[in-house]
Coordinates of C-alpha atoms and ligand atoms in Angstrom, one line a residue:
X82 CA 11.2 27.0 -26.3
X83 CA 11.1 26.9 -22.4
X84 CA 12.3 23.7 -20.9
X85 CA 11.6 22.1 -17.5
X86 CA 13.3 19.5 -15.4
X87 CA 11.0 16.6 -14.6
X88 CA 11.6 15.7 -11.0
X89 CA 8.7 13.3 -10.5
X90 CA 8.0 10.6 -11.5
X91 CA 11.5 9.3 -12.1
X92 CA 13.6 9.3 -14.1
X93 CA 14.7 12.9 -13.9
X94 CA 15.0 14.4 -17.4
X95 CA 14.5 17.6 -19.4
X96 CA 11.1 18.2 -21.0
X97 CA 9.5 20.9 -23.1
X98 CA 7.0 23.1 -21.3
X99 CA 4.9 23.6 -24.4
X100 CA 2.5 20.6 -24.6
X101 CA 3.3 19.4 -21.0
X102 CA -0.3 19.6 -19.8
X103 CA -1.9 19.0 -23.2
X104 CA -0.4 15.5 -22.7
X105 CA -2.8 15.0 -19.8
X106 CA -5.8 14.7 -22.0
X107 CA -6.4 11.0 -21.3
X108 CA -7.0 11.9 -17.6
X109 CA -8.7 15.3 -18.0
X110 CA -11.1 14.1 -20.7
X111 CA -12.4 10.7 -19.4
X112 CA -14.8 8.4 -21.1
X113 CA -18.3 9.8 -21.5
X114 CA -19.5 6.7 -19.6
X115 CA -17.8 8.0 -16.4
X116 CA -20.6 8.4 -13.8
X117 CA -19.8 12.1 -13.1
X118 CA -17.7 14.8 -14.7
X119 CA -13.9 15.0 -14.1
X120 CA -13.1 18.2 -12.3
X121 CA -9.7 19.9 -12.1
X122 CA -8.5 23.2 -10.8
X123 CA -5.4 25.4 -11.3
X124 CA -3.7 28.0 -9.3
X125 CA -0.4 29.9 -9.1
X126 CA 0.8 30.8 -5.7
X127 CA 3.7 32.4 -4.0
X128 CA 6.0 30.6 -1.5
X129 CA 4.0 32.2 1.3
X130 CA 0.8 30.9 -0.2
X131 CA -0.7 34.0 -1.7
X132 CA -2.9 33.6 -4.8
X133 CA -4.1 37.3 -4.7
X134 CA -3.2 40.5 -3.0
X135 CA -4.8 44.0 -2.9
X136 CA -3.5 46.2 -5.6
X137 CA -1.4 49.0 -4.1
X138 CA -3.2 51.8 -6.0
X139 CA -6.8 50.5 -6.6
X140 CA -7.1 48.2 -3.6
X141 CA -8.7 45.6 -5.9
X142 CA -7.9 42.0 -5.2
X143 CA -5.8 40.6 -8.0
X144 CA -3.3 37.9 -8.8
X145 CA 0.0 39.5 -7.9
X146 CA 2.0 40.7 -10.9
X147 CA 5.2 39.5 -9.1
X148 CA 4.2 35.9 -9.8
X149 CA 2.3 35.9 -13.1
X150 CA 4.4 34.9 -16.0
X151 CA 3.9 33.7 -19.6
X152 CA 5.1 30.1 -19.0
X153 CA 2.6 29.5 -16.3
X154 CA 0.0 31.2 -18.5
X155 CA 0.8 28.8 -21.3
X156 CA 0.1 25.8 -19.1
X157 CA -3.1 27.4 -17.7
X158 CA -4.3 27.8 -21.3
X159 CA -3.4 24.2 -22.1
X160 CA -5.5 23.0 -19.1
X161 CA -8.5 25.2 -20.0
X162 CA -8.2 24.1 -23.7
X163 CA -9.1 20.5 -22.6
X164 CA -12.4 21.4 -20.8
X165 CA -16.0 21.3 -21.9
X166 CA -16.8 24.0 -19.3
X167 CA -14.9 26.5 -17.2
X168 CA -16.1 27.3 -13.8
X169 CA -15.4 30.8 -12.4
X170 CA -16.8 33.3 -10.0
X171 CA -19.2 36.3 -10.0
X172 CA -16.2 38.5 -9.1
X173 CA -14.5 37.5 -12.4
X174 CA -17.5 38.5 -14.4
X175 CA -17.7 41.9 -12.6
X176 CA -14.0 42.5 -13.2
X177 CA -14.4 41.5 -16.9
X178 CA -17.3 43.9 -17.3
X179 CA -15.2 46.7 -15.8
X180 CA -12.3 45.9 -18.1
X181 CA -10.2 44.9 -15.0
X182 CA -9.9 41.1 -15.5
X183 CA -6.5 39.6 -16.4
X184 CA -7.9 38.5 -19.7
X185 CA -11.0 37.1 -21.4
X186 CA -11.6 33.6 -20.2
X187 CA -9.4 30.9 -21.9
X188 CA -8.8 29.7 -24.5
X189 CA -7.0 32.9 -25.6
X190 CA -7.5 33.7 -29.3
X191 CA -4.0 35.3 -29.4
X192 CA -1.7 33.9 -32.1
X193 CA 0.5 32.0 -29.7
X194 CA -2.4 29.9 -28.5
X195 CA -3.8 29.1 -32.0
X196 CA -2.6 25.5 -31.6
X197 CA -4.9 25.0 -28.6
X198 CA -8.0 26.1 -30.6
X199 CA -6.8 23.8 -33.4
X200 CA -6.4 21.0 -30.7
X201 CA -10.0 21.5 -29.6
X202 CA -11.3 21.3 -33.2
X203 CA -9.3 18.2 -33.9
X204 CA -10.8 16.6 -30.9
X205 CA -14.3 17.4 -31.9
X206 CA -14.8 20.2 -29.3
X207 CA -16.4 23.6 -29.7
X208 CA -13.8 26.3 -30.4
X209 CA -14.3 27.5 -26.8
X210 CA -15.4 25.8 -23.5
X211 CA -18.7 27.1 -22.0
X212 CA -18.4 29.5 -19.1
X213 CA -20.2 28.7 -15.8
X214 CA -20.3 31.5 -13.2
X215 CA -21.1 30.9 -9.6
X216 CA -22.9 33.8 -8.0
X217 CA -25.2 34.9 -5.1
X218 CA -25.3 38.6 -6.0
X219 CA -26.0 38.2 -9.7
X220 CA -25.1 41.8 -10.3
X221 CA -23.3 41.8 -13.6
X222 CA -24.2 43.3 -16.9
X223 CA -24.5 40.1 -18.9
X224 CA -25.9 41.8 -22.0
X225 CA -22.7 43.9 -22.1
X226 CA -20.3 41.0 -22.0
X227 CA -21.9 37.9 -23.5
X228 CA -21.0 38.8 -27.0
X229 CA -17.3 39.2 -26.0
X230 CA -17.4 35.8 -24.4
X231 CA -18.4 34.2 -27.7
X232 CA -19.7 30.9 -26.2
X233 CA -22.5 29.7 -23.9
X234 CA -22.7 31.4 -20.5
X235 CA -24.3 29.6 -17.5
X236 CA -25.0 31.4 -14.3
X237 CA -25.3 29.0 -11.3
X238 CA -27.0 30.2 -8.2
X239 CA -29.4 29.1 -5.4
X240 CA -33.1 28.6 -5.6
X241 CA -33.8 31.7 -3.4
X242 CA -32.3 34.0 -6.1
X243 CA -34.7 36.9 -6.9
X244 CA -36.8 35.8 -9.9
X245 CA -36.6 39.3 -11.5
X246 CA -32.7 39.0 -11.5
X247 CA -33.0 35.5 -13.0
X248 CA -35.3 36.7 -15.8
X249 CA -32.9 39.6 -16.6
X250 CA -30.0 37.2 -16.9
X251 CA -32.0 34.9 -19.2
X252 CA -33.2 37.8 -21.3
X253 CA -29.6 38.9 -21.8
X254 CA -28.8 35.4 -23.1
X255 CA -27.4 33.5 -20.1
X256 CA -28.8 30.1 -19.0
X257 CA -29.6 29.9 -15.3
X258 CA -28.7 26.8 -13.2
X259 CA -30.5 26.7 -9.8
X260 CA -28.2 24.4 -7.9
X261 CA -28.4 25.3 -4.2
X262 CA -31.0 25.5 -1.4
X263 CA -30.5 29.2 -0.4
X264 CA -28.7 31.9 -2.4
X265 CA -25.5 29.9 -2.8
X266 CA -24.5 27.0 -5.1
X267 CA -24.1 23.5 -3.8
X268 CA -21.1 21.9 -5.5
X269 CA -22.5 18.4 -5.7
X270 CA -25.8 19.6 -7.4
X271 CA -23.8 21.8 -9.7
X272 CA -21.5 19.0 -10.9
X273 CA -24.5 16.7 -11.4
X274 CA -26.4 19.3 -13.5
X275 CA -23.3 20.1 -15.6
X276 CA -23.0 16.4 -16.3
X277 CA -26.6 16.3 -17.6
X278 CA -25.6 19.1 -20.0
X279 CA -22.9 16.9 -21.4
X280 CA -20.0 18.6 -19.7
X281 CA -17.6 15.7 -18.8
X282 CA -14.4 17.7 -18.3
X283 CA -14.6 20.7 -16.0
X284 CA -11.8 23.2 -15.3
X285 CA -12.3 25.4 -12.2
X286 CA -10.5 28.7 -12.5
X287 CA -12.3 30.6 -9.8
X288 CA -10.7 31.5 -6.4
X289 CA -11.0 30.1 -2.9
X290 CA -14.8 30.2 -2.7
X291 CA -15.3 28.3 -5.9
X292 CA -12.6 25.7 -4.9
X293 CA -14.2 25.3 -1.5
X294 CA -17.7 24.8 -3.0
X295 CA -16.4 22.0 -5.3
X296 CA -14.0 20.5 -2.7
X297 CA -16.5 20.1 0.1
X298 CA -18.8 18.4 -2.4
X299 CA -16.0 15.8 -3.0
X300 CA -15.9 16.9 -6.6
X301 CA -12.3 17.9 -7.2
X302 CA -10.3 15.2 -8.8
X303 CA -7.0 17.0 -9.6
X304 CA -5.2 20.2 -8.5
X305 CA -2.5 21.9 -10.6
X306 CA -0.4 24.2 -8.5
X307 CA 2.4 26.4 -9.7
X308 CA 4.6 27.4 -6.8
X309 CA 6.4 30.6 -7.7
X310 CA 9.6 30.9 -5.7
X311 CA 8.9 34.3 -4.2
X312 CA 7.8 35.5 -0.9
X313 CA 5.2 38.3 -1.1
X314 CA 3.9 39.1 2.4
X315 CA 1.0 41.6 2.5
X316 CA -1.7 41.7 5.1
X317 CA -4.8 41.4 2.9
X318 CA -4.6 38.4 0.6
X319 CA -6.3 35.3 -0.7
X320 CA -5.0 31.8 -0.4
X321 CA -6.2 28.6 -2.0
X322 CA -9.2 27.9 0.2
X323 CA -11.4 29.9 2.4
X324 CA -14.1 28.9 4.9
X325 CA -14.2 26.6 7.9
X326 CA -11.7 23.7 8.6
X327 CA -12.3 20.5 6.6
X328 CA -13.0 17.4 8.7
X329 CA -11.3 15.2 7.8
X330 CA -8.6 17.0 5.9
X331 CA -8.8 16.3 2.2
X332 CA -5.7 14.4 1.0
X333 CA -4.0 14.6 -2.4
X334 CA -1.1 12.7 -3.8
X335 CA 1.7 14.1 -6.0
X336 CA 1.5 12.7 -9.5
X337 CA 3.9 15.1 -11.3
X338 CA 6.5 17.7 -10.5
X339 CA 8.5 19.9 -12.9
X340 CA 11.1 22.6 -12.0
X341 CA 11.8 25.7 -14.1
X342 CA 15.1 27.2 -13.2
X343 CA 15.3 31.0 -12.8
X344 CA 17.1 31.4 -16.2
X345 CA 15.6 34.1 -18.4
X346 CA 12.5 34.2 -16.1
X347 CA 12.0 36.4 -13.0
X348 CA 12.1 33.5 -10.5
X349 CA 12.1 29.8 -10.5
X350 CA 8.9 27.8 -10.2
X351 CA 7.6 24.3 -9.6
X352 CA 4.7 23.0 -11.6
X353 CA 3.0 20.4 -9.4
X354 CA 0.1 18.0 -10.2
X355 CA -1.9 16.5 -7.3
X356 CA -4.6 13.9 -7.5
X357 CA -7.3 13.5 -5.0
X358 CA -6.8 10.4 -2.8
X359 CA -9.6 8.1 -4.0
X360 CA -11.0 7.1 -0.5
X361 CA -12.3 10.6 0.1
X362 CA -14.6 10.6 -2.9
X363 CA -17.3 8.5 -1.4
X364 CA -17.9 10.8 1.6
X365 CA -17.3 14.5 1.1
X366 CA -15.6 16.1 4.1
X367 CA -17.8 17.7 6.7
X368 CA -17.0 21.2 8.0
X369 CA -15.6 21.3 11.5
X370 CA -17.9 23.4 13.8
Ligands
NAP226 N1 -3.4 32.9 -8.3 C1 -4.3 32.2 -8.9 O1 -4.1 31.2 -9.6 C2 -5.8 32.6 -8.8 C3 -6.8 31.8 -9.3 C4 -8.1 32.2 -9.2 C5 -8.4 33.5 -8.6 N2 -7.4 34.2 -8.2 C6 -7.6 35.5 -7.5 O2 -8.1 35.3 -6.3 C7 -9.0 36.4 -5.9 C8 -10.3 35.8 -5.5 O3 -10.9 35.2 -6.6 P1 -12.5 35.0 -6.7 O4 -13.2 36.2 -6.3 O5 -12.8 34.4 -8.0 O6 -12.7 33.9 -5.6 P2 -13.9 33.1 -5.1 O7 -13.8 33.1 -3.6 O8 -13.8 31.7 -5.7 O9 -15.2 33.7 -5.7 C9 -15.9 34.7 -5.0 C10 -17.2 34.9 -5.6 O10 -17.7 33.7 -6.3 C11 -19.1 33.5 -6.1 N3 -19.2 32.2 -5.4 C12 -18.2 31.4 -4.9 N4 -18.7 30.3 -4.3 C13 -20.1 30.4 -4.5 C14 -21.1 29.6 -4.1 N5 -21.0 28.4 -3.5 N6 -22.4 30.0 -4.5 C15 -22.6 31.2 -5.1 N7 -21.6 32.0 -5.5 C16 -20.4 31.6 -5.1 C17 -19.5 34.7 -5.3 O11 -19.9 35.6 -6.3 P3 -20.9 36.8 -6.1 O12 -20.1 37.9 -5.4 O13 -21.3 37.3 -7.5 O14 -22.0 36.4 -5.3 C18 -18.3 35.1 -4.6 O15 -18.3 36.5 -4.2 C19 -9.1 37.3 -7.1 O16 -8.2 38.3 -6.9 C20 -8.6 36.4 -8.2 O17 -8.0 37.2 -9.3 C21 -6.1 33.8 -8.2

């Protein structure tokens, strides 16, 4: 069983990787009386800040194989297992339809994650969290994939979305959430609507656009970052956030740090947990012009 060195908070000690993030349930699943849902997001990134690179053959933007690994995947599954809903991007749904996504959305039904499905059941949750997809383009074959998802699918978009596209999505079995003034989703409206649907714990697994949408709404409470100890380079890449500068910058504070030594794994990695500094929540950051 993989072990980690807990570096923060003190005292330094060895802990098991399995169950590490499942132990965060009292934070990730707050009381239903909380005024708005608790939102957390998770990324793995290289030392030079890459979360995705263009694939050398297909040119498709993907999480680099050089940093993906089963131990990080286990913790990713543990985080998703605690959510009422998972928020992802239209790009993910398109890749899933083409058979190019990393995997079906969590929680994995593979035997090694059975304990997580059991955990959900023992906590009175549905076997799988609902899926919420943010999209402007709305160009995915929902009818083809909704059965494979095996759980409710919500498509969030703006009020200027073409009505015929919305009807097609609903006919295919998705629920549409109109949560933005134009074609895009407004993060604050999205989180409010998800709260009214009874989703109190929301895990964002999309990329930089999804994180930016939620962050600029002041909605992100916690970030889980795995720092893989590798430099990747590359000219065409994604990093954690896109879009204009945030004014003021959004501050997080470290609440947990675990180190995995490069023994029996390709490279070492740090598993960090960052909590949003409370003062920012009242006033979401403006975008610098
Ligand atoms: N290393 C990691 O931990 C990690 C984590 C997540 C993703 N990734 C990788 O990062 C790359 C980029 O991921 P991504 O494409 O999911 O990134 P993203 O920038 O979050 O998502 C892009 C798409 O999401 C939709 N979207 C985002 N914000 C929206 C808004 N406010 N309103 C409406 N639609 C919105 C749009 O979909 P439409 O195009 O349908 O309009 C947009 O094209 C991928 O290669 C992915 O595999 C890596």
